[in-house]
Coordinates of C-alpha atoms and ligand atoms in Angstrom, one line a residue:
M227 CA 86.3 100.7 143.9
D228 CA 85.9 99.9 140.2
T229 CA 89.1 100.0 138.3
D230 CA 90.1 99.2 134.7
F231 CA 92.8 96.7 135.7
L232 CA 93.1 94.8 138.9
V233 CA 96.5 93.3 139.7
I234 CA 96.7 90.8 142.5
G235 CA 100.2 90.7 143.8
S236 CA 103.1 93.1 143.7
G237 CA 106.2 91.0 142.7
L238 CA 108.0 91.3 139.4
A239 CA 105.1 89.9 137.3
G240 CA 102.4 92.1 138.9
L241 CA 104.4 95.3 138.7
A242 CA 105.7 94.8 135.2
F243 CA 102.1 94.4 134.1
A244 CA 100.8 97.3 136.1
L245 CA 103.4 99.7 134.7
R246 CA 102.3 98.9 131.1
M247 CA 98.5 99.0 131.8
A248 CA 98.8 102.4 133.5
Q249 CA 99.5 103.8 129.9
I250 CA 95.9 103.1 129.0
G251 CA 93.8 103.1 132.1
S252 CA 93.4 103.0 135.9
V253 CA 95.3 100.2 137.7
T254 CA 94.7 99.0 141.2
V255 CA 97.4 96.7 142.7
V256 CA 96.3 94.7 145.8
T257 CA 99.0 93.1 147.8
K258 CA 98.7 91.3 151.1
G259 CA 102.0 92.5 152.6
R260 CA 104.0 95.7 152.3
L261 CA 104.9 96.6 148.8
P262 CA 108.3 94.9 148.2
E263 CA 107.4 91.8 150.2
S264 CA 107.4 89.0 147.6
A265 CA 109.7 86.1 146.4
T266 CA 111.1 88.6 143.9
E267 CA 112.4 90.7 146.7
Y268 CA 114.6 87.8 148.0
A269 CA 115.9 86.5 144.6
Q270 CA 119.6 86.2 144.9
G271 CA 121.3 84.5 141.9
G272 CA 119.8 86.6 139.1
I273 CA 118.0 86.5 135.8
A274 CA 119.0 84.3 132.9
S275 CA 119.3 85.7 129.5
V276 CA 121.4 85.4 126.3
W277 CA 123.8 88.4 126.7
S278 CA 127.3 87.4 125.6
A279 CA 128.5 86.9 122.0
E280 CA 129.5 83.3 122.9
D281 CA 126.0 82.4 123.9
S282 CA 123.0 81.8 121.7
F283 CA 119.2 81.5 121.9
A284 CA 119.5 77.9 120.8
D285 CA 121.8 77.1 123.7
H286 CA 119.6 78.8 126.3
S287 CA 116.6 76.9 124.9
R288 CA 118.4 73.6 124.9
D289 CA 119.5 74.0 128.5
T290 CA 116.0 74.9 129.6
E291 CA 114.6 71.9 127.8
V292 CA 117.2 69.5 129.2
A293 CA 116.3 70.6 132.7
G294 CA 112.6 70.4 131.9
A295 CA 113.0 66.6 131.2
G296 CA 110.7 66.4 128.1
L297 CA 107.8 68.5 129.3
C298 CA 108.7 72.0 128.2
R299 CA 106.7 73.5 125.4
P300 CA 109.4 74.3 122.8
D301 CA 107.4 77.3 121.3
I302 CA 107.1 78.9 124.8
V303 CA 110.8 78.2 125.6
D304 CA 111.8 79.8 122.3
L305 CA 109.7 83.0 122.8
V306 CA 110.8 83.5 126.4
V307 CA 114.4 83.1 125.5
R308 CA 114.2 85.4 122.5
E309 CA 112.2 88.1 124.3
G310 CA 114.4 88.0 127.4
P311 CA 117.2 90.5 126.4
D312 CA 114.6 93.2 125.4
R313 CA 112.7 92.8 128.6
I314 CA 115.9 93.0 130.6
R315 CA 116.7 96.2 128.7
D316 CA 113.3 97.5 129.9
L317 CA 114.4 96.8 133.5
I318 CA 117.7 98.6 132.9
A319 CA 115.8 101.6 131.4
L320 CA 113.6 101.7 134.6
G321 CA 116.8 102.1 136.6
T322 CA 117.8 98.6 137.7
H323 CA 121.6 98.3 138.2
F324 CA 123.1 94.9 137.4
S325 CA 126.6 94.1 138.6
Q326 CA 129.3 95.0 136.0
R327 CA 132.6 93.3 135.5
P328 CA 135.3 95.1 137.5
G329 CA 137.4 97.3 135.3
T330 CA 135.2 97.1 132.2
E331 CA 133.4 99.8 130.2
D332 CA 129.9 100.8 131.3
G333 CA 127.4 98.2 130.3
E334 CA 129.6 95.1 130.4
Y335 CA 127.7 93.0 132.8
D336 CA 129.2 90.4 135.0
L337 CA 127.5 87.1 134.0
G338 CA 127.0 84.5 136.6
R339 CA 126.8 80.7 136.1
E340 CA 124.4 78.3 137.8
G341 CA 123.5 74.6 137.5
G342 CA 122.4 73.3 134.1
H343 CA 123.5 76.4 132.1
S344 CA 126.1 75.8 129.4
H345 CA 127.2 79.4 129.4
R346 CA 127.6 82.3 131.9
R347 CA 124.3 84.1 131.3
I348 CA 123.0 85.2 134.7
L349 CA 122.6 89.0 135.1
H350 CA 122.7 89.8 138.8
A351 CA 123.0 92.6 141.3
V352 CA 125.7 91.0 143.5
D353 CA 123.8 88.4 145.5
A354 CA 120.6 90.5 146.0
T355 CA 119.2 90.7 142.5
G356 CA 115.6 90.7 143.5
S357 CA 115.7 93.6 145.9
E358 CA 117.5 95.7 143.3
I359 CA 114.8 94.9 140.7
M360 CA 112.0 95.6 143.3
R361 CA 113.6 98.9 144.2
A362 CA 113.5 100.1 140.6
L363 CA 110.0 98.8 140.0
T364 CA 108.6 100.2 143.2
E365 CA 110.1 103.6 142.5
A366 CA 108.6 103.5 139.0
V367 CA 105.2 102.5 140.3
R368 CA 105.2 105.3 142.9
R369 CA 105.9 107.8 140.2
E370 CA 102.9 106.6 138.1
P371 CA 99.7 108.5 138.8
H372 CA 97.3 105.9 137.3
I373 CA 98.5 103.2 139.7
T374 CA 96.9 102.8 143.2
V375 CA 98.7 100.3 145.4
L376 CA 96.7 98.9 148.3
E377 CA 99.0 97.2 150.8
R378 CA 97.7 94.7 153.4
H379 CA 94.9 93.8 151.1
L380 CA 94.4 90.1 150.5
A381 CA 92.4 88.8 147.6
V382 CA 89.9 86.1 148.9
D383 CA 88.2 85.0 145.7
L384 CA 87.7 85.9 142.1
L385 CA 84.5 87.5 140.9
I386 CA 83.2 85.1 138.3
D387 CA 79.9 86.1 136.7
A388 CA 78.8 82.6 136.0
K389 CA 78.8 81.8 139.7
F390 CA 75.9 84.3 140.1
D391 CA 74.1 83.7 136.9
T392 CA 74.1 80.0 135.8
S393 CA 72.7 80.9 132.3
I394 CA 76.2 82.4 131.5
R395 CA 78.0 79.9 129.2
T396 CA 81.3 81.6 128.9
P397 CA 82.4 82.7 132.3
A398 CA 84.3 86.0 132.8
C399 CA 86.2 87.4 135.7
W400 CA 85.2 90.9 136.9
G401 CA 87.7 91.5 139.7
A402 CA 87.9 90.0 143.2
Y403 CA 86.7 90.1 146.7
V404 CA 89.5 91.5 148.8
L405 CA 90.0 91.5 152.6
D406 CA 91.4 94.8 153.9
L407 CA 93.6 93.3 156.7
A408 CA 93.7 96.6 158.7
G409 CA 89.9 97.0 158.8
N410 CA 89.2 93.3 158.6
Q411 CA 86.5 93.9 156.0
V412 CA 85.9 92.2 152.7
K413 CA 85.4 94.6 149.8
R414 CA 84.4 94.0 146.2
Y415 CA 86.9 95.3 143.6
Q416 CA 85.4 95.2 140.1
A417 CA 87.7 95.4 137.1
R418 CA 87.6 94.9 133.3
V419 CA 90.7 92.8 133.4
T420 CA 92.3 91.0 136.3
L421 CA 95.9 89.7 136.6
L422 CA 96.8 86.9 139.0
A423 CA 100.4 87.5 140.0
T424 CA 100.4 86.0 143.4
G425 CA 103.6 84.0 143.2
G426 CA 104.4 80.6 144.6
T427 CA 103.4 78.0 147.1
G428 CA 106.5 77.3 149.3
K429 CA 104.7 77.7 152.6
V430 CA 102.8 74.5 151.9
Y431 CA 106.0 72.8 153.1
L432 CA 107.5 72.9 156.6
Y433 CA 110.9 74.0 155.3
T434 CA 111.1 76.5 152.5
S435 CA 113.2 79.3 151.1
N436 CA 110.0 81.3 150.4
P437 CA 108.7 84.3 152.3
D438 CA 105.4 84.0 154.3
V439 CA 103.3 85.5 151.5
A440 CA 103.9 82.4 149.3
T441 CA 100.8 80.4 150.3
G442 CA 99.5 79.6 146.8
D443 CA 96.5 81.9 147.0
G444 CA 96.3 82.5 143.3
I445 CA 96.4 78.8 142.3
A446 CA 93.7 78.1 144.9
M447 CA 91.5 81.0 143.7
A448 CA 91.9 80.0 140.1
Y449 CA 91.1 76.4 140.9
R450 CA 87.9 77.4 142.7
A451 CA 87.0 79.5 139.7
G452 CA 87.3 76.5 137.4
V453 CA 90.7 77.3 135.7
P454 CA 92.7 74.1 134.9
I455 CA 95.7 73.6 137.1
G456 CA 98.7 71.8 135.7
N457 CA 101.8 69.9 136.8
M458 CA 101.6 70.5 140.5
E459 CA 103.7 67.5 141.3
F460 CA 106.8 69.3 140.1
I461 CA 107.9 71.2 143.2
Q462 CA 111.5 72.3 143.2
F463 CA 113.6 71.9 146.3
H464 CA 116.5 74.2 146.4
P465 CA 119.6 72.3 147.6
T466 CA 121.1 74.9 149.8
C467 CA 119.2 76.8 152.5
L468 CA 121.1 77.8 155.6
Y469 CA 120.8 75.3 158.4
H470 CA 120.7 77.2 161.7
P471 CA 118.0 77.3 164.4
Q472 CA 117.6 81.0 164.2
A473 CA 117.7 81.4 160.4
K474 CA 114.3 81.4 158.8
S475 CA 114.1 80.6 155.1
F476 CA 117.6 81.9 154.2
L477 CA 118.8 80.8 150.8
V478 CA 122.5 80.4 149.9
T479 CA 122.5 81.0 146.2
E480 CA 123.4 78.5 143.5
A481 CA 125.7 81.1 142.1
M482 CA 128.1 80.3 144.9
R483 CA 128.4 76.8 143.4
G484 CA 128.8 78.6 140.0
E485 CA 131.9 80.3 141.6
G486 CA 133.3 76.9 142.7
A487 CA 131.7 76.2 146.1
I488 CA 131.8 72.5 147.0
L489 CA 129.2 70.4 148.8
R490 CA 130.8 68.3 151.5
R491 CA 129.7 65.7 154.0
P492 CA 130.4 66.5 157.7
D493 CA 133.5 64.2 157.3
G494 CA 134.8 66.5 154.5
E495 CA 134.0 64.2 151.6
A496 CA 133.0 66.1 148.4
F497 CA 130.2 63.7 147.3
M498 CA 128.5 65.3 144.3
R499 CA 130.8 63.6 141.6
R500 CA 129.4 60.2 142.8
Y501 CA 126.0 61.4 141.6
H502 CA 126.6 63.4 138.4
P503 CA 129.5 64.2 136.1
D504 CA 128.7 68.0 136.5
A505 CA 129.0 67.6 140.3
E506 CA 127.9 70.8 142.1
L507 CA 126.5 72.2 138.8
A508 CA 124.3 69.3 138.0
P509 CA 120.6 70.2 137.6
R510 CA 119.0 71.2 140.9
D511 CA 116.7 68.1 141.3
I512 CA 119.8 65.9 141.2
V513 CA 121.7 68.0 143.7
A514 CA 118.8 68.2 146.1
R515 CA 118.2 64.4 145.9
A516 CA 121.9 63.7 146.4
I517 CA 121.9 65.8 149.6
D518 CA 118.7 64.2 150.8
N519 CA 120.2 60.8 150.2
E520 CA 123.4 61.5 152.0
M521 CA 121.4 62.9 155.0
K522 CA 119.0 60.0 155.1
V523 CA 121.6 57.2 154.6
H524 CA 124.1 58.6 157.1
G525 CA 121.7 60.4 159.5
F526 CA 123.3 63.8 158.9
E527 CA 121.3 66.8 160.0
H528 CA 122.8 68.8 157.2
V529 CA 125.7 68.9 154.7
Y530 CA 128.2 71.8 154.1
L531 CA 128.7 74.2 151.3
D532 CA 132.4 75.2 151.2
I533 CA 133.8 78.2 149.4
T534 CA 136.7 78.8 151.7
H535 CA 139.3 77.9 149.0
R536 CA 138.4 81.1 147.1
D537 CA 140.0 84.4 148.0
A538 CA 138.3 86.1 151.0
A539 CA 138.1 89.5 149.3
F540 CA 136.4 87.9 146.3
I541 CA 133.9 86.1 148.5
R542 CA 133.0 89.3 150.3
D543 CA 132.6 91.3 147.1
R544 CA 130.6 88.7 145.2
F545 CA 128.4 87.5 148.0
P546 CA 128.2 90.5 150.4
H547 CA 124.6 89.9 151.6
I548 CA 125.2 86.1 152.3
Y549 CA 128.5 86.9 154.0
E550 CA 126.9 89.5 156.3
R551 CA 123.9 87.3 157.1
C552 CA 126.0 84.2 157.9
L553 CA 128.3 86.3 160.1
Q554 CA 125.2 87.3 162.1
F555 CA 124.8 83.6 162.9
G556 CA 128.5 83.3 163.8
I557 CA 129.6 81.7 160.4
D558 CA 132.5 83.4 158.6
I559 CA 132.0 82.0 155.1
T560 CA 135.5 83.0 154.1
A561 CA 136.9 80.6 156.7
Q562 CA 134.2 78.1 157.5
P563 CA 131.9 75.9 155.4
I564 CA 128.2 76.8 155.5
P565 CA 125.7 74.2 157.0
V566 CA 122.9 73.7 154.4
V567 CA 119.8 71.6 153.8
P568 CA 117.4 71.4 150.9
A569 CA 114.0 73.3 151.2
A570 CA 110.9 73.8 149.1
H571 CA 111.7 76.6 146.7
Y572 CA 109.6 76.9 143.5
C573 CA 106.3 75.6 142.0
C574 CA 106.7 74.6 138.4
G575 CA 103.0 73.9 138.0
G576 CA 100.1 76.3 138.4
T577 CA 97.3 78.1 136.6
V578 CA 97.4 76.9 132.9
T579 CA 97.9 79.9 130.6
D580 CA 98.5 80.4 126.9
R581 CA 101.3 82.3 125.2
D582 CA 99.7 85.6 126.2
G583 CA 99.1 84.8 129.9
A584 CA 95.4 84.3 129.3
T585 CA 93.6 81.6 131.4
G586 CA 90.5 79.8 130.1
I587 CA 88.3 82.4 131.8
Q588 CA 87.6 85.6 129.9
R589 CA 89.2 88.8 131.4
L590 CA 91.5 86.7 133.6
Y591 CA 95.2 86.6 133.0
A592 CA 98.0 85.0 135.1
A593 CA 101.8 85.6 135.1
G594 CA 104.8 84.7 137.1
E595 CA 105.2 81.7 139.5
V596 CA 101.4 81.3 139.8
A597 CA 101.2 80.4 136.1
M598 CA 102.0 77.2 134.2
T599 CA 103.1 78.5 130.8
G600 CA 105.1 75.4 129.6
L601 CA 108.5 77.1 130.1
H602 CA 109.8 74.9 132.9
G603 CA 108.3 71.5 132.2
A604 CA 109.2 69.0 134.9
N605 CA 112.1 71.1 136.4
R606 CA 112.9 74.8 136.2
L607 CA 116.4 75.8 135.1
A608 CA 118.0 78.2 137.6
S609 CA 117.2 81.9 137.2
N610 CA 114.6 81.2 134.5
S611 CA 111.7 82.3 136.8
L612 CA 112.4 86.0 137.1
L613 CA 112.8 85.8 133.3
E614 CA 109.4 84.1 133.0
A615 CA 107.7 86.6 135.3
L616 CA 109.1 89.5 133.3
V617 CA 108.3 88.2 129.9
F618 CA 104.8 87.1 130.8
G619 CA 104.0 90.2 132.8
H620 CA 104.8 92.1 129.6
R621 CA 103.0 89.7 127.2
A622 CA 99.8 89.7 129.3
A623 CA 99.9 93.5 129.3
V624 CA 100.2 93.6 125.5
A625 CA 97.3 91.1 125.1
A626 CA 95.2 92.9 127.8
T627 CA 95.7 96.3 126.1
E628 CA 94.5 94.9 122.8
F629 CA 91.5 93.3 124.5
A630 CA 90.6 96.4 126.5
R631 CA 90.8 98.7 123.5
A632 CA 88.2 96.5 121.7
D633 CA 86.0 95.9 124.8
R634 CA 82.5 97.4 124.6
H635 CA 80.9 95.5 127.5
A636 CA 79.3 97.5 130.4
M637 CA 80.7 96.4 133.8
P638 CA 78.0 94.2 135.5
Q639 CA 77.3 94.9 139.2
L640 CA 78.1 91.6 140.9
P641 CA 77.0 91.1 144.5
E642 CA 78.9 92.4 147.5
W643 CA 80.6 89.8 149.8
N644 CA 78.0 88.0 152.0
P645 CA 79.3 86.8 155.3
G646 CA 76.1 84.8 155.9
H647 CA 75.7 83.8 159.6
A648 CA 79.4 83.7 160.3
V649 CA 80.5 84.9 163.7
D650 CA 83.8 85.8 165.3
S651 CA 86.0 82.7 165.9
D652 CA 86.6 81.7 169.5
E653 CA 89.0 78.9 168.5
S654 CA 91.9 80.2 166.4
V655 CA 93.9 77.3 167.6
V656 CA 92.2 75.3 164.9
V657 CA 94.0 77.4 162.3
T658 CA 97.5 77.0 163.9
Q659 CA 97.0 73.3 164.5
N660 CA 95.9 72.6 160.9
W661 CA 98.5 74.9 159.4
D662 CA 101.3 73.0 161.1
E663 CA 99.9 69.7 160.3
I664 CA 99.6 70.3 156.6
R665 CA 103.1 71.7 156.3
R666 CA 104.6 68.8 158.2
L667 CA 102.6 66.1 156.3
M668 CA 103.7 67.6 153.0
W669 CA 107.3 67.7 154.1
N670 CA 107.3 64.1 155.3
Y671 CA 105.0 62.4 152.8
V672 CA 105.2 64.5 149.6
G673 CA 108.8 65.7 149.7
I674 CA 111.9 65.2 147.6
V675 CA 111.4 61.4 147.4
R676 CA 107.9 60.0 147.3
S677 CA 106.2 56.6 147.4
N678 CA 102.6 55.4 146.8
R679 CA 102.2 54.6 150.4
R680 CA 103.2 58.0 151.6
L681 CA 101.1 59.7 148.9
A682 CA 98.1 57.6 150.0
R683 CA 98.6 58.6 153.6
A684 CA 98.9 62.2 152.6
L685 CA 95.7 62.1 150.6
K686 CA 93.8 60.6 153.5
R687 CA 95.0 63.2 155.9
I688 CA 94.4 66.2 153.6
T689 CA 90.9 65.1 152.9
L690 CA 90.0 65.0 156.6
L691 CA 91.8 68.3 157.3
Q692 CA 90.0 70.0 154.4
Q693 CA 86.6 68.9 155.7
E694 CA 87.5 70.5 159.1
I695 CA 88.8 73.7 157.5
D696 CA 85.7 74.0 155.3
D697 CA 83.3 73.7 158.2
Y698 CA 85.3 76.3 160.1
Y699 CA 85.6 78.6 157.0
W700 CA 81.8 78.9 156.6
D701 CA 81.0 79.2 160.4
F702 CA 83.4 81.9 161.3
L703 CA 84.2 85.4 160.0
I704 CA 87.2 85.1 157.8
T705 CA 90.7 86.3 158.7
G706 CA 93.9 86.5 156.7
D707 CA 95.2 83.4 158.4
L708 CA 92.1 81.4 157.7
I709 CA 92.1 82.3 154.0
E710 CA 95.7 81.3 153.7
L711 CA 95.1 78.0 155.6
R712 CA 92.2 77.1 153.2
N713 CA 94.5 77.9 150.3
I714 CA 97.5 75.9 151.4
A715 CA 95.1 73.0 152.0
T716 CA 93.8 73.3 148.4
V717 CA 97.3 73.5 147.0
A718 CA 98.4 70.5 149.1
E719 CA 95.5 68.6 147.7
L720 CA 96.5 69.5 144.1
I721 CA 100.1 68.5 144.7
I722 CA 99.2 65.2 146.2
K723 CA 96.6 64.3 143.5
S724 CA 99.0 65.3 140.7
A725 CA 101.8 63.2 142.3
I726 CA 99.4 60.2 142.6
T727 CA 98.4 60.7 139.0
R728 CA 101.9 60.6 137.5
K729 CA 103.1 57.0 137.4
E730 CA 106.7 57.5 136.6
S731 CA 109.7 59.5 137.9
R732 CA 110.7 62.6 135.9
G733 CA 112.4 65.9 136.7
L734 CA 111.3 67.0 140.2
H735 CA 108.9 64.2 140.7
Y736 CA 110.6 61.1 142.1
N737 CA 108.4 58.1 143.2
I738 CA 110.2 55.0 144.4
N739 CA 107.3 52.9 143.1
Y740 CA 108.0 54.1 139.6
P741 CA 111.7 55.0 139.5
L742 CA 112.0 55.3 135.7
R743 CA 110.9 57.9 133.2
D744 CA 108.2 56.7 130.9
D745 CA 107.9 58.8 127.8
R746 CA 105.4 56.4 126.2
D747 CA 102.6 56.9 128.7
W748 CA 103.6 60.0 130.7
G749 CA 105.2 62.5 128.3
H750 CA 102.4 64.9 129.0
D751 CA 101.2 67.4 131.6
T752 CA 99.0 66.5 134.6
I753 CA 95.9 68.7 134.6
L754 CA 93.3 68.9 137.4
V755 CA 90.0 70.7 137.1
L756 CA 87.5 71.4 139.9
G757 CA 84.6 69.0 139.7
R758 CA 86.3 66.4 137.6
P759 CA 86.2 63.1 139.5
F760 CA 89.5 61.9 141.0
E761 CA 89.7 58.2 141.9
L762 CA 92.6 56.0 143.0
D763 CA 93.1 53.5 140.1
A764 CA 93.5 49.8 140.6
E765 CA 97.2 49.9 139.9
F766 CA 97.8 52.4 142.7
T767 CA 95.5 50.6 145.2
A768 CA 97.2 47.3 144.4
S769 CA 100.6 48.7 145.1
L770 CA 99.5 49.6 148.6
A771 CA 98.4 46.1 149.3
R772 CA 101.7 44.6 148.3
P773 CA 104.1 43.7 151.1
R774 CA 106.9 46.2 151.6
G775 CA 109.8 45.7 149.1
A776 CA 107.6 43.7 146.7
Ligands
FAD140 P1 106.2 87.1 143.8 O1 107.4 87.9 143.6 O2 106.3 86.1 144.8 O3 105.0 88.1 144.2 C1 103.8 87.6 144.6 C2 103.0 88.8 145.2 O4 101.6 88.4 145.4 C3 103.5 89.2 146.5 O5 103.4 90.6 146.5 C4 102.4 88.7 147.5 O6 102.3 89.5 148.7 C5 101.2 88.8 146.7 N1 100.1 88.0 147.1 C6 100.1 86.6 147.2 N2 98.8 86.2 147.5 C7 98.0 87.3 147.5 C8 96.7 87.6 147.8 N3 95.8 86.6 148.1 N4 96.2 88.8 147.8 C9 97.1 89.8 147.5 N5 98.4 89.7 147.3 C10 98.8 88.4 147.3 N6 114.3 83.1 140.5 C11 115.2 83.5 139.6 O7 114.9 83.5 138.4 N7 116.4 83.9 140.0 C12 116.8 83.9 141.3 O8 117.9 84.3 141.6 C13 115.9 83.5 142.3 N8 116.2 83.5 143.6 C14 115.2 83.2 144.5 C15 115.5 83.3 145.9 C16 114.5 83.0 146.8 C17 114.9 83.1 148.3 C18 113.2 82.7 146.4 C19 112.1 82.5 147.4 C20 112.9 82.6 145.1 C21 113.9 82.8 144.1 N9 113.6 82.7 142.7 C22 114.6 83.1 141.8 C23 112.2 82.5 142.3 C24 111.6 83.9 141.9 O9 112.0 84.8 142.9 C25 110.1 83.8 141.9 O10 109.7 82.7 141.2 C26 109.6 85.1 141.2 O11 110.1 86.2 141.9 C27 108.1 85.1 141.3 O12 107.6 86.4 140.9 P2 106.1 86.7 140.9 O13 105.9 88.1 140.5 O14 105.4 85.6 140.2 O15 105.7 86.5 142.5
SIN141 C1 119.6 81.0 143.6 O1 120.1 82.1 143.7 O2 120.2 79.9 143.9 C2 118.1 80.9 143.2 C3 118.1 80.9 141.8 C4 116.7 80.4 141.3 O3 115.9 80.0 142.1 O4 116.6 80.5 140.1

């Protein structure tokens, strides 16, 4: 099971990397679901890039940095924005079909608009961009003889040599332990270079736009391996997920607001202009908080997104997938407003990487939503994440190629997985109970609006739950559900601790105890490293003792 390059995750970042690495060696892609299952597959709005003559790199950079609220790394923003068009041309060369403007020459793409963008710059494939990108990538990967894809294979932990030999001063990653979900067996996959491309963490929250695979496994594995994890307090809530008892995680794209859709209260009032001059096209954090506020103040269960004033044929052509899906739930979006609520959508923080996707551990790279590159800062601009996954999948491949060509080390033989004295579990209810509890506590206490009291409660609960999960983890033979539970608990802990650490409000992190942005003390990233002590400081503890409202 040795391979030159191990890729963990088969979304855009993983497959873009795999296709390049296959030019120089053997590639094994492990993915815990079926091949296209990923956040990429469900991306709707599209991929942002400077494409029209009226647009410029400077404008795309400025929009990204305004959304990022002072925490973007300008050098990273600049490189991503500049490399974007070439990487999109790579996708087109692979066979991705983006929507074209009706009646124009071949190649004139229809550019969508979303919140925070000063120009139309979103390339899209109607309202199902991700599945078109995944179709093209998957077909290319299946044609490539040097790539082996192992579906239903879940990476459990990274193989770090220093964990087995404490004399090693510069740890290196030599692959991963992987659970074959069909055979329920953990196998050791050794590799010269490993890419973490495991995507995001939406499932840590009760309500999310994300697919079931988004359990933050890569961030949890990297943290356990000693990689610094940054900015986990910046969780993006998408303002408009379909509100319907039978609809699980169905997004209604921001591009609909880009085409004029209006957010209304149940009494019909269009409320967004009261919150921001750009109304429906204000940055996503502002729109999500405005909806949250309307719902909490007035006790609404949801608000509405209304596009009925646009021509019915236009709506069906531009949003065919959303039109069909809503119709299945009895909502004709050409005639009725769509009930919507905010839901956890995107993790701006993650595994800290450099401009080549390298982590602090040798031979370990990370790309896509799992990584924190410095592009998004405190809030991601819409449609910048497919772009980031594409650019960094490529950059990591270029860096890993150079590294592999110069690599003269023999592959060490690290130990096989040792299950110890674990036995089959007779109490899987522990997993479901804790899974629900974590997701609910994160939604209620660490959601769109936070406070010190709620964060303190969340920390107390997660500490207890983690002890229970840890005992269970070592006593019983592992299953996919148990590994994911342990990972969402770790990610929840990282989000809570990061949110407690940041004593201001900025971008996606809003704490009523510190409602203002504080550039003097907090204009920097929040970094957590395993083993570094975390203590509640005196200011935080004192705020808990104060009477309510003081
Ligand atoms: P993913 O595409 O999520 O892929 C992660 C992969 O890792 C999956 O294959 C998963 O199965 C696998 N995996 C996870 N853990 C393990 C493990 N332990 N072992 C093995 N495999 C594992 N962004 C935009 O820019 N534009 C959009 O229009 C847009 N729309 C979106 C719509 C929705 C509904 C959602 C959920 C997100 C959207 N986003 C959008 C965000 C964007 O889709 C993601 O950030 C991006 O696709 C992430 O790509 P990725 O390759 O990093 O991860
Ligand atoms: C959407 O289509 O609204 C999602 C876009 C994004 O998350 O960037």
